[in-house]
């Protein structure tokens, strides 16, 4: 299938792209950074999702992964994601749209603008699912909790902070980028019937409950 993924230069987006390529799909990546993938069936388009978007036709799977965690959270994570989806998702070939959201979309436990942006993504996903239904296509969001990425090194490498995090997680670990890629593949390729749903993958962090008697 023809797959379009945003934010493929590093992290989760890169892992998702590599998994789709491994499984024989044609992948186009959009990222403001240069390509880090050298594969025959991969096309890299250098662009910022908040600016002019390149022309890509007949997208069958769209994965909105690109995002930031700074002062431009709303502009990039929400407005940029909306722009990408409106441009590429609504075509006769579309089969699935996935939004990489965040556990903070439901817990609110992160930087205010970031949590708001990801909460907006989940709400927008449901709107997209309604509008994609006539195409026979699904739309869902995937909300990871902690993921082992370079951007999280600040807490991963701090023994004190890491212990505090693990104490609040039922399964004392985080997800890997490759695991999140597997979820993305399942939701968009294997799944045929689930739509308008947000999937929380956080190793039980939100389920943690301290009962004191």
PDB file of C-alpha atoms in Angstrom:
ATOM      1  CA  UNK A   1       0.000   0.000   0.000  1.00  0.00           C
ATOM      2  CA  UNK A   2       0.980   3.621  -0.421  1.00  0.00           C
ATOM      3  CA  UNK A   3       1.794   4.994   3.012  1.00  0.00           C
ATOM      4  CA  UNK A   4       2.416   8.617   4.015  1.00  0.00           C
ATOM      5  CA  UNK A   5       4.065   9.248   7.383  1.00  0.00           C
ATOM      6  CA  UNK A   6       5.031  12.577   8.934  1.00  0.00           C
ATOM      7  CA  UNK A   7       8.088  12.985  11.138  1.00  0.00           C
ATOM      8  CA  UNK A   8      10.183  10.128   9.724  1.00  0.00           C
ATOM      9  CA  UNK A   9      13.697  11.494  10.275  1.00  0.00           C
ATOM     10  CA  UNK A  10      13.979  10.077  13.785  1.00  0.00           C
ATOM     11  CA  UNK A  11      12.242   8.417  16.703  1.00  0.00           C
ATOM     12  CA  UNK A  12       8.854   6.743  16.454  1.00  0.00           C
ATOM     13  CA  UNK A  13       8.158   7.992  12.946  1.00  0.00           C
ATOM     14  CA  UNK A  14      11.369   6.497  11.603  1.00  0.00           C
ATOM     15  CA  UNK A  15      10.619   3.146  13.264  1.00  0.00           C
ATOM     16  CA  UNK A  16       7.119   3.107  11.778  1.00  0.00           C
ATOM     17  CA  UNK A  17       8.475   3.870   8.312  1.00  0.00           C
ATOM     18  CA  UNK A  18      11.073   1.104   8.538  1.00  0.00           C
ATOM     19  CA  UNK A  19       8.471  -1.468   9.621  1.00  0.00           C
ATOM     20  CA  UNK A  20       6.184  -0.620   6.706  1.00  0.00           C
ATOM     21  CA  UNK A  21       9.119  -0.822   4.309  1.00  0.00           C
ATOM     22  CA  UNK A  22      10.110  -4.177   5.760  1.00  0.00           C
ATOM     23  CA  UNK A  23       6.620  -5.439   5.008  1.00  0.00           C
ATOM     24  CA  UNK A  24       6.753  -4.381   1.371  1.00  0.00           C
ATOM     25  CA  UNK A  25       4.826  -1.113   1.429  1.00  0.00           C
ATOM     26  CA  UNK A  26       5.705   2.060  -0.472  1.00  0.00           C
ATOM     27  CA  UNK A  27       6.450   4.819   2.056  1.00  0.00           C
ATOM     28  CA  UNK A  28       6.638   8.576   1.628  1.00  0.00           C
ATOM     29  CA  UNK A  29       7.973  10.535   4.588  1.00  0.00           C
ATOM     30  CA  UNK A  30       7.493  14.213   5.317  1.00  0.00           C
ATOM     31  CA  UNK A  31       9.938  15.843   7.726  1.00  0.00           C
ATOM     32  CA  UNK A  32      11.592  19.240   8.039  1.00  0.00           C
ATOM     33  CA  UNK A  33      14.884  17.402   8.632  1.00  0.00           C
ATOM     34  CA  UNK A  34      16.854  15.473   5.981  1.00  0.00           C
ATOM     35  CA  UNK A  35      16.193  11.786   5.417  1.00  0.00           C
ATOM     36  CA  UNK A  36      17.840   9.146   7.593  1.00  0.00           C
ATOM     37  CA  UNK A  37      16.322   6.245   5.648  1.00  0.00           C
ATOM     38  CA  UNK A  38      17.962   4.695   2.615  1.00  0.00           C
ATOM     39  CA  UNK A  39      15.513   2.186   1.195  1.00  0.00           C
ATOM     40  CA  UNK A  40      14.376   1.539  -2.374  1.00  0.00           C
ATOM     41  CA  UNK A  41      10.675   2.082  -1.682  1.00  0.00           C
ATOM     42  CA  UNK A  42      11.132   5.200   0.461  1.00  0.00           C
ATOM     43  CA  UNK A  43      10.612   8.772  -0.763  1.00  0.00           C
ATOM     44  CA  UNK A  44      11.556  11.670   1.507  1.00  0.00           C
ATOM     45  CA  UNK A  45       9.926  15.075   1.182  1.00  0.00           C
ATOM     46  CA  UNK A  46      11.501  17.891   3.166  1.00  0.00           C
ATOM     47  CA  UNK A  47       8.716  20.114   4.459  1.00  0.00           C
ATOM     48  CA  UNK A  48       7.282  21.615   7.639  1.00  0.00           C
ATOM     49  CA  UNK A  49       3.727  20.459   8.300  1.00  0.00           C
ATOM     50  CA  UNK A  50       2.791  23.992   9.376  1.00  0.00           C
ATOM     51  CA  UNK A  51       3.809  25.401   5.986  1.00  0.00           C
ATOM     52  CA  UNK A  52       3.326  24.550   2.323  1.00  0.00           C
ATOM     53  CA  UNK A  53       2.654  20.832   1.964  1.00  0.00           C
ATOM     54  CA  UNK A  54       3.960  18.844  -1.025  1.00  0.00           C
ATOM     55  CA  UNK A  55       1.656  17.094  -3.460  1.00  0.00           C
ATOM     56  CA  UNK A  56       1.162  13.392  -2.741  1.00  0.00           C
ATOM     57  CA  UNK A  57      -1.679  11.585  -4.479  1.00  0.00           C
ATOM     58  CA  UNK A  58      -3.680   8.443  -3.734  1.00  0.00           C
ATOM     59  CA  UNK A  59      -2.546   7.987  -0.131  1.00  0.00           C
ATOM     60  CA  UNK A  60      -3.915   4.737   1.266  1.00  0.00           C
ATOM     61  CA  UNK A  61      -2.544   4.929   4.808  1.00  0.00           C
ATOM     62  CA  UNK A  62      -1.805   8.234   6.523  1.00  0.00           C
ATOM     63  CA  UNK A  63       0.091   8.288   9.810  1.00  0.00           C
ATOM     64  CA  UNK A  64       0.282  11.638  11.565  1.00  0.00           C
ATOM     65  CA  UNK A  65       3.374  11.295  13.729  1.00  0.00           C
ATOM     66  CA  UNK A  66       5.214  14.642  13.503  1.00  0.00           C
ATOM     67  CA  UNK A  67       5.115  16.659  16.704  1.00  0.00           C
ATOM     68  CA  UNK A  68       7.022  18.873  19.090  1.00  0.00           C
ATOM     69  CA  UNK A  69       7.160  19.558  22.791  1.00  0.00           C
ATOM     70  CA  UNK A  70       7.859  23.264  23.050  1.00  0.00           C
ATOM     71  CA  UNK A  71       6.166  26.634  22.664  1.00  0.00           C
ATOM     72  CA  UNK A  72       4.718  25.680  19.257  1.00  0.00           C
ATOM     73  CA  UNK A  73       2.780  22.646  20.486  1.00  0.00           C
ATOM     74  CA  UNK A  74      -0.653  23.824  19.368  1.00  0.00           C
ATOM     75  CA  UNK A  75       0.578  25.090  15.995  1.00  0.00           C
ATOM     76  CA  UNK A  76       2.490  21.923  15.100  1.00  0.00           C
ATOM     77  CA  UNK A  77       0.824  19.057  16.954  1.00  0.00           C
ATOM     78  CA  UNK A  78      -2.750  20.141  16.341  1.00  0.00           C
ATOM     79  CA  UNK A  79      -2.943  22.705  13.521  1.00  0.00           C
ATOM     80  CA  UNK A  80      -0.205  21.039  11.455  1.00  0.00           C
ATOM     81  CA  UNK A  81      -1.791  17.631  11.910  1.00  0.00           C
ATOM     82  CA  UNK A  82      -5.170  18.976  10.824  1.00  0.00           C
ATOM     83  CA  UNK A  83      -3.606  20.528   7.718  1.00  0.00           C
ATOM     84  CA  UNK A  84      -1.914  17.262   6.751  1.00  0.00           C
ATOM     85  CA  UNK A  85      -5.065  15.218   7.268  1.00  0.00           C
ATOM     86  CA  UNK A  86      -7.326  17.550   5.335  1.00  0.00           C
ATOM     87  CA  UNK A  87      -4.896  17.562   2.396  1.00  0.00           C
ATOM     88  CA  UNK A  88      -4.149  13.855   2.096  1.00  0.00           C
ATOM     89  CA  UNK A  89      -6.764  11.733   3.857  1.00  0.00           C
ATOM     90  CA  UNK A  90      -9.924  12.373   1.920  1.00  0.00           C
ATOM     91  CA  UNK A  91      -9.416  10.510  -1.323  1.00  0.00           C
ATOM     92  CA  UNK A  92     -10.975   7.443  -2.903  1.00  0.00           C
ATOM     93  CA  UNK A  93      -7.957   5.229  -2.153  1.00  0.00           C
ATOM     94  CA  UNK A  94      -7.739   5.955   1.582  1.00  0.00           C
ATOM     95  CA  UNK A  95      -7.999   2.954   3.893  1.00  0.00           C
ATOM     96  CA  UNK A  96      -6.750   4.148   7.285  1.00  0.00           C
ATOM     97  CA  UNK A  97      -5.615   7.245   9.153  1.00  0.00           C
ATOM     98  CA  UNK A  98      -3.673   7.065  12.404  1.00  0.00           C
ATOM     99  CA  UNK A  99      -2.787   9.866  14.778  1.00  0.00           C
ATOM    100  CA  UNK A 100       0.106   9.477  17.209  1.00  0.00           C
ATOM    101  CA  UNK A 101      -1.306  11.265  20.232  1.00  0.00           C
ATOM    102  CA  UNK A 102      -0.118  10.870  23.839  1.00  0.00           C
ATOM    103  CA  UNK A 103      -1.193   9.474  27.179  1.00  0.00           C
ATOM    104  CA  UNK A 104      -1.348  13.098  28.324  1.00  0.00           C
ATOM    105  CA  UNK A 105      -4.340  13.576  26.016  1.00  0.00           C
ATOM    106  CA  UNK A 106      -6.441  11.748  28.602  1.00  0.00           C
ATOM    107  CA  UNK A 107      -4.456  12.292  31.801  1.00  0.00           C
ATOM    108  CA  UNK A 108      -3.462  15.923  31.271  1.00  0.00           C
ATOM    109  CA  UNK A 109      -0.271  15.118  33.173  1.00  0.00           C
ATOM    110  CA  UNK A 110       2.274  16.991  31.108  1.00  0.00           C
ATOM    111  CA  UNK A 111       3.123  20.502  29.907  1.00  0.00           C
ATOM    112  CA  UNK A 112      -0.180  22.424  29.489  1.00  0.00           C
ATOM    113  CA  UNK A 113       0.042  23.288  25.786  1.00  0.00           C
ATOM    114  CA  UNK A 114       1.347  19.832  24.898  1.00  0.00           C
ATOM    115  CA  UNK A 115      -1.477  18.060  26.748  1.00  0.00           C
ATOM    116  CA  UNK A 116      -3.995  20.402  25.140  1.00  0.00           C
ATOM    117  CA  UNK A 117      -2.580  19.815  21.672  1.00  0.00           C
ATOM    118  CA  UNK A 118      -2.727  16.033  22.010  1.00  0.00           C
ATOM    119  CA  UNK A 119      -6.199  16.152  23.538  1.00  0.00           C
ATOM    120  CA  UNK A 120      -7.240  18.163  20.501  1.00  0.00           C
ATOM    121  CA  UNK A 121      -5.731  15.534  18.222  1.00  0.00           C
ATOM    122  CA  UNK A 122      -7.863  12.803  19.813  1.00  0.00           C
ATOM    123  CA  UNK A 123     -11.023  14.889  19.467  1.00  0.00           C
ATOM    124  CA  UNK A 124     -10.160  15.713  15.853  1.00  0.00           C
ATOM    125  CA  UNK A 125      -9.527  12.024  15.166  1.00  0.00           C
ATOM    126  CA  UNK A 126     -13.125  11.237  16.066  1.00  0.00           C
ATOM    127  CA  UNK A 127     -14.310  13.922  13.666  1.00  0.00           C
ATOM    128  CA  UNK A 128     -12.134  12.434  10.927  1.00  0.00           C
ATOM    129  CA  UNK A 129     -13.499   8.951  11.628  1.00  0.00           C
ATOM    130  CA  UNK A 130     -17.026  10.236  11.030  1.00  0.00           C
ATOM    131  CA  UNK A 131     -16.044  11.814   7.728  1.00  0.00           C
ATOM    132  CA  UNK A 132     -13.952   8.844   6.553  1.00  0.00           C
ATOM    133  CA  UNK A 133     -16.687   6.288   7.166  1.00  0.00           C
ATOM    134  CA  UNK A 134     -18.261   6.798   3.715  1.00  0.00           C
ATOM    135  CA  UNK A 135     -14.881   5.814   2.215  1.00  0.00           C
ATOM    136  CA  UNK A 136     -14.923   2.551   4.189  1.00  0.00           C
ATOM    137  CA  UNK A 137     -11.781   3.768   5.989  1.00  0.00           C
ATOM    138  CA  UNK A 138     -10.809   3.762   9.650  1.00  0.00           C
ATOM    139  CA  UNK A 139      -9.386   6.565  11.781  1.00  0.00           C
ATOM    140  CA  UNK A 140      -7.880   5.977  15.213  1.00  0.00           C
ATOM    141  CA  UNK A 141      -5.282   7.448  17.520  1.00  0.00           C
ATOM    142  CA  UNK A 142      -2.457   5.786  19.412  1.00  0.00           C
ATOM    143  CA  UNK A 143      -1.524   7.340  22.741  1.00  0.00           C
ATOM    144  CA  UNK A 144       1.844   6.169  24.054  1.00  0.00           C
ATOM    145  CA  UNK A 145       2.928   6.784  27.601  1.00  0.00           C
ATOM    146  CA  UNK A 146       6.668   6.805  28.164  1.00  0.00           C
ATOM    147  CA  UNK A 147       8.782   5.685  25.221  1.00  0.00           C
ATOM    148  CA  UNK A 148      12.520   5.047  25.128  1.00  0.00           C
ATOM    149  CA  UNK A 149      13.571   7.889  22.809  1.00  0.00           C
ATOM    150  CA  UNK A 150      16.492  10.313  22.803  1.00  0.00           C
ATOM    151  CA  UNK A 151      14.117  13.157  23.598  1.00  0.00           C
ATOM    152  CA  UNK A 152      13.358  11.477  26.942  1.00  0.00           C
ATOM    153  CA  UNK A 153      17.011  10.956  27.940  1.00  0.00           C
ATOM    154  CA  UNK A 154      16.694  13.668  30.580  1.00  0.00           C
ATOM    155  CA  UNK A 155      14.563  11.423  32.808  1.00  0.00           C
ATOM    156  CA  UNK A 156      15.772   8.044  31.549  1.00  0.00           C
ATOM    157  CA  UNK A 157      19.337   8.814  32.608  1.00  0.00           C
ATOM    158  CA  UNK A 158      18.417  10.442  35.921  1.00  0.00           C
ATOM    159  CA  UNK A 159      18.280   7.610  38.481  1.00  0.00           C
ATOM    160  CA  UNK A 160      16.121   9.550  40.927  1.00  0.00           C
ATOM    161  CA  UNK A 161      13.546  10.663  38.377  1.00  0.00           C
ATOM    162  CA  UNK A 162      13.536   7.268  36.705  1.00  0.00           C
ATOM    163  CA  UNK A 163      12.747   5.491  39.981  1.00  0.00           C
ATOM    164  CA  UNK A 164       9.865   7.881  40.613  1.00  0.00           C
ATOM    165  CA  UNK A 165       8.486   7.168  37.151  1.00  0.00           C
ATOM    166  CA  UNK A 166       8.816   3.406  37.514  1.00  0.00           C
ATOM    167  CA  UNK A 167       7.120   3.542  40.917  1.00  0.00           C
ATOM    168  CA  UNK A 168       4.059   4.944  39.144  1.00  0.00           C
ATOM    169  CA  UNK A 169       3.984   2.340  36.358  1.00  0.00           C
ATOM    170  CA  UNK A 170       2.331  -1.066  36.771  1.00  0.00           C
ATOM    171  CA  UNK A 171       4.759  -2.728  34.377  1.00  0.00           C
ATOM    172  CA  UNK A 172       8.077  -1.151  35.422  1.00  0.00           C
ATOM    173  CA  UNK A 173       9.225  -0.211  31.937  1.00  0.00           C
ATOM    174  CA  UNK A 174       8.510   2.016  28.967  1.00  0.00           C
ATOM    175  CA  UNK A 175       7.662   1.042  25.401  1.00  0.00           C
ATOM    176  CA  UNK A 176      10.300   0.968  22.692  1.00  0.00           C
ATOM    177  CA  UNK A 177       9.987   2.854  19.418  1.00  0.00           C
ATOM    178  CA  UNK A 178       9.723  -0.470  17.589  1.00  0.00           C
ATOM    179  CA  UNK A 179       6.835  -1.577  19.806  1.00  0.00           C
ATOM    180  CA  UNK A 180       4.910   1.606  19.018  1.00  0.00           C
ATOM    181  CA  UNK A 181       5.610   0.953  15.324  1.00  0.00           C
ATOM    182  CA  UNK A 182       4.067  -2.516  15.685  1.00  0.00           C
ATOM    183  CA  UNK A 183       0.950  -0.992  17.210  1.00  0.00           C
ATOM    184  CA  UNK A 184       0.772   1.512  14.345  1.00  0.00           C
ATOM    185  CA  UNK A 185       1.042  -1.285  11.793  1.00  0.00           C
ATOM    186  CA  UNK A 186      -1.655  -3.353  13.480  1.00  0.00           C
ATOM    187  CA  UNK A 187      -4.097  -0.457  13.756  1.00  0.00           C
ATOM    188  CA  UNK A 188      -3.706   0.643  10.134  1.00  0.00           C
ATOM    189  CA  UNK A 189      -3.124  -2.639   8.264  1.00  0.00           C
ATOM    190  CA  UNK A 190      -4.427  -5.591  10.296  1.00  0.00           C
ATOM    191  CA  UNK A 191      -7.372  -3.793  11.846  1.00  0.00           C
ATOM    192  CA  UNK A 192     -10.460  -3.538   9.656  1.00  0.00           C
ATOM    193  CA  UNK A 193     -13.280  -2.835  12.106  1.00  0.00           C
ATOM    194  CA  UNK A 194     -12.042  -0.568  14.906  1.00  0.00           C
ATOM    195  CA  UNK A 195     -12.509   3.135  14.233  1.00  0.00           C
ATOM    196  CA  UNK A 196     -12.878   6.386  16.204  1.00  0.00           C
ATOM    197  CA  UNK A 197     -10.886   4.902  19.108  1.00  0.00           C
ATOM    198  CA  UNK A 198      -7.902   6.106  21.118  1.00  0.00           C
ATOM    199  CA  UNK A 199      -5.539   3.294  22.107  1.00  0.00           C
ATOM    200  CA  UNK A 200      -3.578   3.890  25.311  1.00  0.00           C
ATOM    201  CA  UNK A 201      -0.200   2.119  25.531  1.00  0.00           C
ATOM    202  CA  UNK A 202       1.380   3.281  28.781  1.00  0.00           C
ATOM    203  CA  UNK A 203       2.432   0.117  30.672  1.00  0.00           C
ATOM    204  CA  UNK A 204      -0.372   0.771  33.152  1.00  0.00           C
ATOM    205  CA  UNK A 205       0.760   4.191  34.325  1.00  0.00           C
ATOM    206  CA  UNK A 206      -2.753   5.665  34.421  1.00  0.00           C
ATOM    207  CA  UNK A 207      -4.093   2.538  36.157  1.00  0.00           C
ATOM    208  CA  UNK A 208      -1.692   2.883  39.073  1.00  0.00           C
ATOM    209  CA  UNK A 209      -3.594   3.339  42.287  1.00  0.00           C
ATOM    210  CA  UNK A 210      -2.185   3.591  45.765  1.00  0.00           C
ATOM    211  CA  UNK A 211      -4.619   2.139  48.297  1.00  0.00           C
ATOM    212  CA  UNK A 212      -3.732   3.043  51.875  1.00  0.00           C
ATOM    213  CA  UNK A 213      -5.673   1.412  54.730  1.00  0.00           C
TER     214      UNK A 213
END
